[in-house]
Short mmCIF file of C-alpha atoms in Angstrom, two decimals:
data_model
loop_
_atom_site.label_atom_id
_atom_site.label_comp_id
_atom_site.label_asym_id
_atom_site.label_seq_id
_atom_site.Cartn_x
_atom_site.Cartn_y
_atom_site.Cartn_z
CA UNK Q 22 101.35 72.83 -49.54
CA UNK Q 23 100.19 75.28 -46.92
CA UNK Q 24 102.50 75.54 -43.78
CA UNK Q 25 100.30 74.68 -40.68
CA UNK Q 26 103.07 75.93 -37.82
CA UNK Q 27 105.83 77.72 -37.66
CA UNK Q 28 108.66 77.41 -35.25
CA UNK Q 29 112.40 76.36 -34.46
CA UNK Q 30 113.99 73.14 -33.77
CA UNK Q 31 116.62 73.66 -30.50
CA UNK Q 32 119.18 71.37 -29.40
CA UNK Q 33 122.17 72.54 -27.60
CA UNK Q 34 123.05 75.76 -28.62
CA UNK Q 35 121.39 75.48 -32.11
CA UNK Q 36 118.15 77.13 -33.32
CA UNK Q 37 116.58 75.98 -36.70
CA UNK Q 38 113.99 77.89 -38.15
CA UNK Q 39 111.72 75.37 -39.82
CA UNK Q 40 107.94 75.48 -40.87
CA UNK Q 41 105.67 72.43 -40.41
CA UNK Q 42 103.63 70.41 -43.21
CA UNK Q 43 101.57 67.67 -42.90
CA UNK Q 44 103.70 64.65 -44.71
CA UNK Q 45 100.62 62.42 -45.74
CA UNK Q 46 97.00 62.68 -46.93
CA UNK Q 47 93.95 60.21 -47.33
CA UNK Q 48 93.03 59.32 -50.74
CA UNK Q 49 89.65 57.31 -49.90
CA UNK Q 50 86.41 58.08 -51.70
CA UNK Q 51 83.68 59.80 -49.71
CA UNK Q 52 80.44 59.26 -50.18
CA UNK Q 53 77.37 61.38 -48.55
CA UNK Q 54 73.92 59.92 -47.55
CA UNK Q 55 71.36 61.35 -50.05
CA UNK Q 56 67.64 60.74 -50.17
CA UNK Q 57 67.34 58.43 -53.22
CA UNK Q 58 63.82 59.77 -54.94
CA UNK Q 59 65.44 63.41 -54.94
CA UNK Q 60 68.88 63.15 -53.66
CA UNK Q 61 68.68 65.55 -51.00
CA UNK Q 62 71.46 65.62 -48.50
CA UNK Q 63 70.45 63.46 -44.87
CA UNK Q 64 71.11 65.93 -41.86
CA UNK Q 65 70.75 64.65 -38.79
CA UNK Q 66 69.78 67.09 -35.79
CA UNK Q 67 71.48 67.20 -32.22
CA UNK Q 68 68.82 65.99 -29.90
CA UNK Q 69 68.48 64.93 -26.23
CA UNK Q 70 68.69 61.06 -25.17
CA UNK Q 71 66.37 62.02 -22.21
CA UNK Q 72 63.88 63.97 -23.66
CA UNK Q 73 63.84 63.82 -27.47
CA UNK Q 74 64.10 67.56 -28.43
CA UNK Q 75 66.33 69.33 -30.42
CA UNK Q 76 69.67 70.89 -28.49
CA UNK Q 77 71.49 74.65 -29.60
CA UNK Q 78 74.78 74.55 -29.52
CA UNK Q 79 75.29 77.40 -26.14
CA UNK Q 80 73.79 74.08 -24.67
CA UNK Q 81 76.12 71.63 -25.14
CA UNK Q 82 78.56 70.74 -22.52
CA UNK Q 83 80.91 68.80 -21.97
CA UNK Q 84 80.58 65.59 -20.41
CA UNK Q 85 82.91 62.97 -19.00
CA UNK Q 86 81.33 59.72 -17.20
CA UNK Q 87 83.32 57.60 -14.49
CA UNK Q 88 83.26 53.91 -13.96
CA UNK Q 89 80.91 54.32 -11.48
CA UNK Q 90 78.11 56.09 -13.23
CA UNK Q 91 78.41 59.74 -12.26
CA UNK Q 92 78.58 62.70 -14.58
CA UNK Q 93 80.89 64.99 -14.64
CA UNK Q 94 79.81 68.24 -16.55
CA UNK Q 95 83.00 70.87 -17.81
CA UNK Q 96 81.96 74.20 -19.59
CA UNK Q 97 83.80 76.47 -21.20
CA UNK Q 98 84.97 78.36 -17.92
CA UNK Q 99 86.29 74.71 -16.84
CA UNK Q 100 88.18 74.46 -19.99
CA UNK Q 101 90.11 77.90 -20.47
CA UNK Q 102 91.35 77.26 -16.65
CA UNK Q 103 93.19 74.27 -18.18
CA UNK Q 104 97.32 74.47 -19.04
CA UNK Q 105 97.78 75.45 -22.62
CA UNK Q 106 100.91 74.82 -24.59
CA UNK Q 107 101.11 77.42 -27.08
CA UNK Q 108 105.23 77.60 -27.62
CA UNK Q 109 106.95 77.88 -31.25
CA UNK Q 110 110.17 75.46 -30.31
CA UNK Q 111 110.98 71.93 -31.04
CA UNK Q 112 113.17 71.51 -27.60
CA UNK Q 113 114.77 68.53 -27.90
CA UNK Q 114 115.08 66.37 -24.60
CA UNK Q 115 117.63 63.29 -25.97
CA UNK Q 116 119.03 61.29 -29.14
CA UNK Q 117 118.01 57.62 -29.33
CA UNK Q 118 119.15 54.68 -30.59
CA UNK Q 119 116.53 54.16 -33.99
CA UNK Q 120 116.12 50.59 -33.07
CA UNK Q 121 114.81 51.35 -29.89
CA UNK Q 122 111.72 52.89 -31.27
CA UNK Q 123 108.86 50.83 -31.11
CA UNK Q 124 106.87 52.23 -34.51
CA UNK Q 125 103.55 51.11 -32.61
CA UNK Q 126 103.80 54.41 -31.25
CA UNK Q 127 103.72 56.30 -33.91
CA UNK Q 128 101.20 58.46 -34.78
CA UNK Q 129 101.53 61.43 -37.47
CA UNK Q 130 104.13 62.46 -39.67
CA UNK Q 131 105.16 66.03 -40.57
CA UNK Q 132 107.51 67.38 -43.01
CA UNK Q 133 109.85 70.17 -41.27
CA UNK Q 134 111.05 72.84 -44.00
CA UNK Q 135 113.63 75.35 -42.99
CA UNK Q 136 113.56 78.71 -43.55
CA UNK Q 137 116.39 80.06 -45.55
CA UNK Q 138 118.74 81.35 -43.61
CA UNK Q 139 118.87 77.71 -41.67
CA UNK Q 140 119.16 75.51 -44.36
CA UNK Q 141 122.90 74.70 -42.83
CA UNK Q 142 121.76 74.05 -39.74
CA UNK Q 143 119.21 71.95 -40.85
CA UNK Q 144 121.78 69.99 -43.09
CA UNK Q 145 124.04 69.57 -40.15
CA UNK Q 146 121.29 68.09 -37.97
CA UNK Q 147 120.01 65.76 -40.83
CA UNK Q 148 123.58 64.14 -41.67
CA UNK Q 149 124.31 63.91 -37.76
CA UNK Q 150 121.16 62.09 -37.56
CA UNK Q 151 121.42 59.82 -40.42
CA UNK Q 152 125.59 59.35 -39.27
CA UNK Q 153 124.66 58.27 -35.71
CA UNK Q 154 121.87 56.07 -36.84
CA UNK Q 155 119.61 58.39 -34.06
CA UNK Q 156 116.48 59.53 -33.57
CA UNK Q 157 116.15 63.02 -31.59
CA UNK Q 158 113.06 62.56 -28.85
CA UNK Q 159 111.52 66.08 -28.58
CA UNK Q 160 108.58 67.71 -27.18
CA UNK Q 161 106.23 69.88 -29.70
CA UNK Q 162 103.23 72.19 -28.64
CA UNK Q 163 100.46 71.36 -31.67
CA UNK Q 164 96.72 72.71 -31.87
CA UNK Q 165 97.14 73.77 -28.14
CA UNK Q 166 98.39 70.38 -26.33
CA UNK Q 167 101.95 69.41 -26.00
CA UNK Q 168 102.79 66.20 -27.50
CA UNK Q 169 105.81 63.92 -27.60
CA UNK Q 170 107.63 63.53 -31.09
CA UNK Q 171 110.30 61.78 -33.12
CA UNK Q 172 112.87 64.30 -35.23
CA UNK Q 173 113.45 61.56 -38.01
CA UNK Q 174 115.40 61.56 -41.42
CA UNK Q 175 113.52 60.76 -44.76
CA UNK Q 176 115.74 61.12 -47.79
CA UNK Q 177 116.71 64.96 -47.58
CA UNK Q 178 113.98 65.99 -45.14
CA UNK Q 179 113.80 65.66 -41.53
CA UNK Q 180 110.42 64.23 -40.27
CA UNK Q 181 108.77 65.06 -37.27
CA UNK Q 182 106.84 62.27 -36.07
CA UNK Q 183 104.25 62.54 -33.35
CA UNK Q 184 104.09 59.38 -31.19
CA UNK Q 185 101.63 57.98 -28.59
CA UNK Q 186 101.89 58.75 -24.89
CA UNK Q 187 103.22 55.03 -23.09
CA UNK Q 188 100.03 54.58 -21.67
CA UNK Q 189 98.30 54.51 -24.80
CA UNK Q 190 99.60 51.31 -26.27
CA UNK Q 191 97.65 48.21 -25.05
CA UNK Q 192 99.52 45.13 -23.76
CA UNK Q 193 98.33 41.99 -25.86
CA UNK Q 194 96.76 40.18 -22.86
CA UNK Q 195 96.09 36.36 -24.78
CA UNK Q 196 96.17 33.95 -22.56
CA UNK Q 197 96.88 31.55 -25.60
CA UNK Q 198 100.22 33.50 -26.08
CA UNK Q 199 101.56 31.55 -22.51
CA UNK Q 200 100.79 28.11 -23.76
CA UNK Q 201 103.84 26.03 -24.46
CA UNK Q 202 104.20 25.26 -28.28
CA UNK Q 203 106.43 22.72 -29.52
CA UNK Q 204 107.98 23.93 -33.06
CA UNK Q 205 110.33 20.50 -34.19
CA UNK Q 206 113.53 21.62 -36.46
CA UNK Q 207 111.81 20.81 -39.88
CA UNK Q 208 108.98 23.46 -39.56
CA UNK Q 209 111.14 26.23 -38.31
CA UNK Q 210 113.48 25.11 -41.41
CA UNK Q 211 110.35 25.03 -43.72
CA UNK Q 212 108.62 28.35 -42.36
CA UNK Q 213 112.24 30.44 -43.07
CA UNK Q 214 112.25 28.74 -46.37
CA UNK Q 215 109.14 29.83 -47.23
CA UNK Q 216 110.11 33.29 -46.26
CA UNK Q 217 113.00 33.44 -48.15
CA UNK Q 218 111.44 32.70 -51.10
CA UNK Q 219 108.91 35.63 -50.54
CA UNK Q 220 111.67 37.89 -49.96
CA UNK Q 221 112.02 41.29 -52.12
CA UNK Q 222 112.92 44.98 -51.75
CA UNK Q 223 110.01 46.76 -50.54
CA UNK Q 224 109.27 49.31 -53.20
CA UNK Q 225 105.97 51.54 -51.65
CA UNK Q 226 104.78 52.46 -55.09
CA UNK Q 227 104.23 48.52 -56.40
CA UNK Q 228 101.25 48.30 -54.08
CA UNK Q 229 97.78 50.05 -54.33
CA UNK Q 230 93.99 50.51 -53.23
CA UNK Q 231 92.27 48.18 -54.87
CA UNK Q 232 89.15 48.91 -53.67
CA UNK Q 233 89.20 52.51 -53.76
CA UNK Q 234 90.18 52.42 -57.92
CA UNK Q 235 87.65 50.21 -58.54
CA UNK Q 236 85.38 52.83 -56.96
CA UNK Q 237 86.34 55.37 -58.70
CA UNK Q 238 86.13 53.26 -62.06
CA UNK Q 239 82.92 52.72 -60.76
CA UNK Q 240 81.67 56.09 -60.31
CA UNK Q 241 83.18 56.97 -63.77
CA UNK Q 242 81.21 55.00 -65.12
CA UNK Q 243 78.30 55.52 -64.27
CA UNK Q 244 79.07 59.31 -65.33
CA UNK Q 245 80.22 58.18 -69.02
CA UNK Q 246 76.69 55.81 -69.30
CA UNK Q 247 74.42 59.21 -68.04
CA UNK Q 248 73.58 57.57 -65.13
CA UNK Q 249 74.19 60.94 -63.16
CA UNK Q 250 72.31 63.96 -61.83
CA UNK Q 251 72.69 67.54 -61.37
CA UNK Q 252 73.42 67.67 -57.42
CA UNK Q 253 69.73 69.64 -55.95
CA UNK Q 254 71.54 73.14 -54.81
CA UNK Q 255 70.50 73.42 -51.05
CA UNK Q 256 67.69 75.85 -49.91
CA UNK Q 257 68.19 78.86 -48.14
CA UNK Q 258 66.75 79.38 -44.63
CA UNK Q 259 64.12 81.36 -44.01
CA UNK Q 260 65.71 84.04 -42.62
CA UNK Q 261 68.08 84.88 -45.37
CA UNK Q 262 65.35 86.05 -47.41
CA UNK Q 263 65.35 89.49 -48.78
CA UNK Q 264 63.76 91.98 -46.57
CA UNK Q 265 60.98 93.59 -49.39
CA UNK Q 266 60.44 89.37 -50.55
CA UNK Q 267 59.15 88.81 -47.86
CA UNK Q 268 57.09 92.21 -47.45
CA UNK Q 269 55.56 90.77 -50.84
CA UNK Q 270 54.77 87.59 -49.85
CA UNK Q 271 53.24 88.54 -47.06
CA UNK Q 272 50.90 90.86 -48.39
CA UNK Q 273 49.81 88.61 -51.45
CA UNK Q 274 49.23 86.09 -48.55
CA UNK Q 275 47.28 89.17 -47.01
CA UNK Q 276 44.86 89.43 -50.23
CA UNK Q 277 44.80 85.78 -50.68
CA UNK Q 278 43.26 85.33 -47.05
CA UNK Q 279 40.96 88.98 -48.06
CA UNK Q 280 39.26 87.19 -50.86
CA UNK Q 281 39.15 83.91 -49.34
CA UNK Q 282 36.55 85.79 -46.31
CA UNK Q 283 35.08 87.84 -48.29
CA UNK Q 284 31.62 85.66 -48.05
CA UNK Q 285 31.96 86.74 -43.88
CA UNK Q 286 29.02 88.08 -42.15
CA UNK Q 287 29.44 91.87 -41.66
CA UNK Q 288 29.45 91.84 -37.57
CA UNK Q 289 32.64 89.77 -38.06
CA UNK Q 290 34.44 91.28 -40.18
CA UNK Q 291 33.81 95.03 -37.77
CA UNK Q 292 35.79 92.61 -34.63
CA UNK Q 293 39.20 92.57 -36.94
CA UNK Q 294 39.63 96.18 -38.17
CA UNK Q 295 43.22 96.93 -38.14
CA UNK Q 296 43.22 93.76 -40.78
CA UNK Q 297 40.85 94.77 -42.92
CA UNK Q 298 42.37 98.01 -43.63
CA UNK Q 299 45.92 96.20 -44.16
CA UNK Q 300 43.91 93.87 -46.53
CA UNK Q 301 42.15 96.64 -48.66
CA UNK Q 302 45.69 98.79 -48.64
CA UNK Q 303 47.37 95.17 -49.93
CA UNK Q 304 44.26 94.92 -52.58
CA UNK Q 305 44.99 98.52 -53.91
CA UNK Q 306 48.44 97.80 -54.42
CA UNK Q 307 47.90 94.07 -55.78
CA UNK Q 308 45.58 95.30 -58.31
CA UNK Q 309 47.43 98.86 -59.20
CA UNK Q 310 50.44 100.56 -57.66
CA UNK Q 311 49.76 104.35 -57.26
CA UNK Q 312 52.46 106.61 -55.95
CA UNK Q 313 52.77 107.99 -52.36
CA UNK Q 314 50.36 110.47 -51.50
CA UNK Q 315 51.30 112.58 -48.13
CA UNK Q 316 48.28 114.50 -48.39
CA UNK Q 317 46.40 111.73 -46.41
CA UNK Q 318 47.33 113.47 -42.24
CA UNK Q 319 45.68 116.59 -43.60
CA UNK Q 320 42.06 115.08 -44.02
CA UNK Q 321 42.36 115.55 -39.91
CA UNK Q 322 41.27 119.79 -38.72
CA UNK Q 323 43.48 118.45 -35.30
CA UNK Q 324 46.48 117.28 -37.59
CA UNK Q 325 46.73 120.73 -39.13
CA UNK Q 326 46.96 122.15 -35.86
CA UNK Q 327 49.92 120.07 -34.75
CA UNK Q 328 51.20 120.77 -38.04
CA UNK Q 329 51.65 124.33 -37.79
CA UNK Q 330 52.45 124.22 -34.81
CA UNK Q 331 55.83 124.56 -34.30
CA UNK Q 332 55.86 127.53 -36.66
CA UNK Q 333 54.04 129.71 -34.22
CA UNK Q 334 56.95 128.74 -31.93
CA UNK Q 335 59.46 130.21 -33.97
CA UNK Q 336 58.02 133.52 -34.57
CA UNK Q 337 57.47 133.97 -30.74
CA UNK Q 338 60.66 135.49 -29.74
CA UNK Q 339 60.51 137.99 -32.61
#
């Protein structure tokens, strides 16, 4: 695993060096949306609600709507003016009772490693957590935002879980849940029967995903039975095209588009000059290559005269 922060735990006096891992992963199966003939990848483009076209990523914005239908607009000016939490300390605030945790509000779980020179410190903190049946409330800076967090124990490591702000766990508003029900002594002796006789250990590792194995039994085999293709390897842009490529292209395009007007009357072919002599340079070289001859300026009496020019220069001060 690949640490993704680095920091210390702090409570009192204390200071555990620890690095951060993420303590889960997500096993599902993910499919892409191909084009079925060919099985091209689908892209989909950013484009404007309001007027259909295409939109570059400089002009994006971001955009936050109220409750009563205005828009408010923040770019990245707005944004960098904002607090940032960019600290490398797990500052505890208080130790909890564990059963007064409500696990609805957790969120993401994070193994803490410590470095070497704190694995006693990290020991100490892990037995005084597991002894006082506590959980340490802290407050973590991650990707930029602070966040409030759980220091946990888990066998021999000590979890940091991330939990939900308060205000982010709904109340369940049912009016149903007001309604007077009458429960007689036989059912509630019945229902903890029944549960009784469900009962077991939970062991983690006697339950999995169904669905997602019989996916990938699926997808196996249809690669066993040759009902697979060679993925299409995606084509380049345009623009990535080698400089002298595209030189070539263009000028067999040039003597393409040469022979294709050949058959043009003469006045009309006099209006274009500047392509005509591209066209019968990209002709010569289509149909031979000859090497560069830079004998081609002197043809011009006026050229020779420029030529020499600067030589006459030189001798003028002797």
């Amino acid at each position: 695993m690949r640490a993704m922060w680095s920091g210390a735990v702090s409570f009192g006096l204390v200071s555990v060096p620890v690095k951060l891992y993420s303590a889960t992963t997500n096993h599902d199966i993910r499919f892409h949306q191909v084009h079925a003939p060919d099985g091209g990848r689908i892209r989909y483009k950013r484009t404007c609600s309001i007027d259909g076209e295409e939109v570059e990523y400089a002009d994006i914005v971001k955009g936050y709507e109220t409750e009563d239908g205005e828009l408010i607009t923040l770019d990245e000016g707005d944004l960098d003016s904002l607090p940032v939490a960019t600290g490398h300390e797990i500052d505890v605030i208080e130790f909890v009772p564990s059963d007064q945790i409500d696990p609805l509000l957790f969120d993401k779980s994070y193994y803490l490693e410590p470095e070497t020179k704190a694995a006693k410190p990290y020991a100490l903190l892990r037995e005084a957590l597991t002894d006082t049946d506590r959980m340490a409330v802290v407050k973590v800076a991650l990707r930029q935002r602070e966040t409030l967090a759980l220091l946990r124990v888990r066998g021999k490591a000590i979890v940091l879980q991330t939990m939900l702000w308060p205000d982010e766990v709904r109340e369940p508003e049912f009016d149903i849940l007001d309604v007077e029900v009458e429960l007689r002594p036989q059912e509630l002796q019945m229902a903890a029967s029944l549960v009784e006789s469900l009962g077991a250990d939970f062991e983690p590792s006697d339950f999995h995903d169904d669905y997602r194995d019989a996916v990938a039994d699926l997808i196996e085999r249809k690669r066993t039975t040759g009902d697979s293709r060679p993925a299409p390897a995606p084509e380049k842009p345009a623009d990535d095209g080698d400089s002298m490529t595209d030189l070539l292209t263009a000028l067999q395009r040039s003597v393409e588009a040469a022979r294709g007007t050949s058959a043009k009357p003469p006045e009309k072919a006099a209006d274009e000059p500047a392509e005509d002599k591209t066209e019968e340079r990209a002709e010569e070289k289509a149909e031979k290559p000859k090497p560069r001859r830079r004998t081609t300026k002197k043809d011009s009496p006026k050229d020779d005269e420029e030529a020499v020019a600067p030589r006459r220069r030189t001798r003028k001060p002797a």
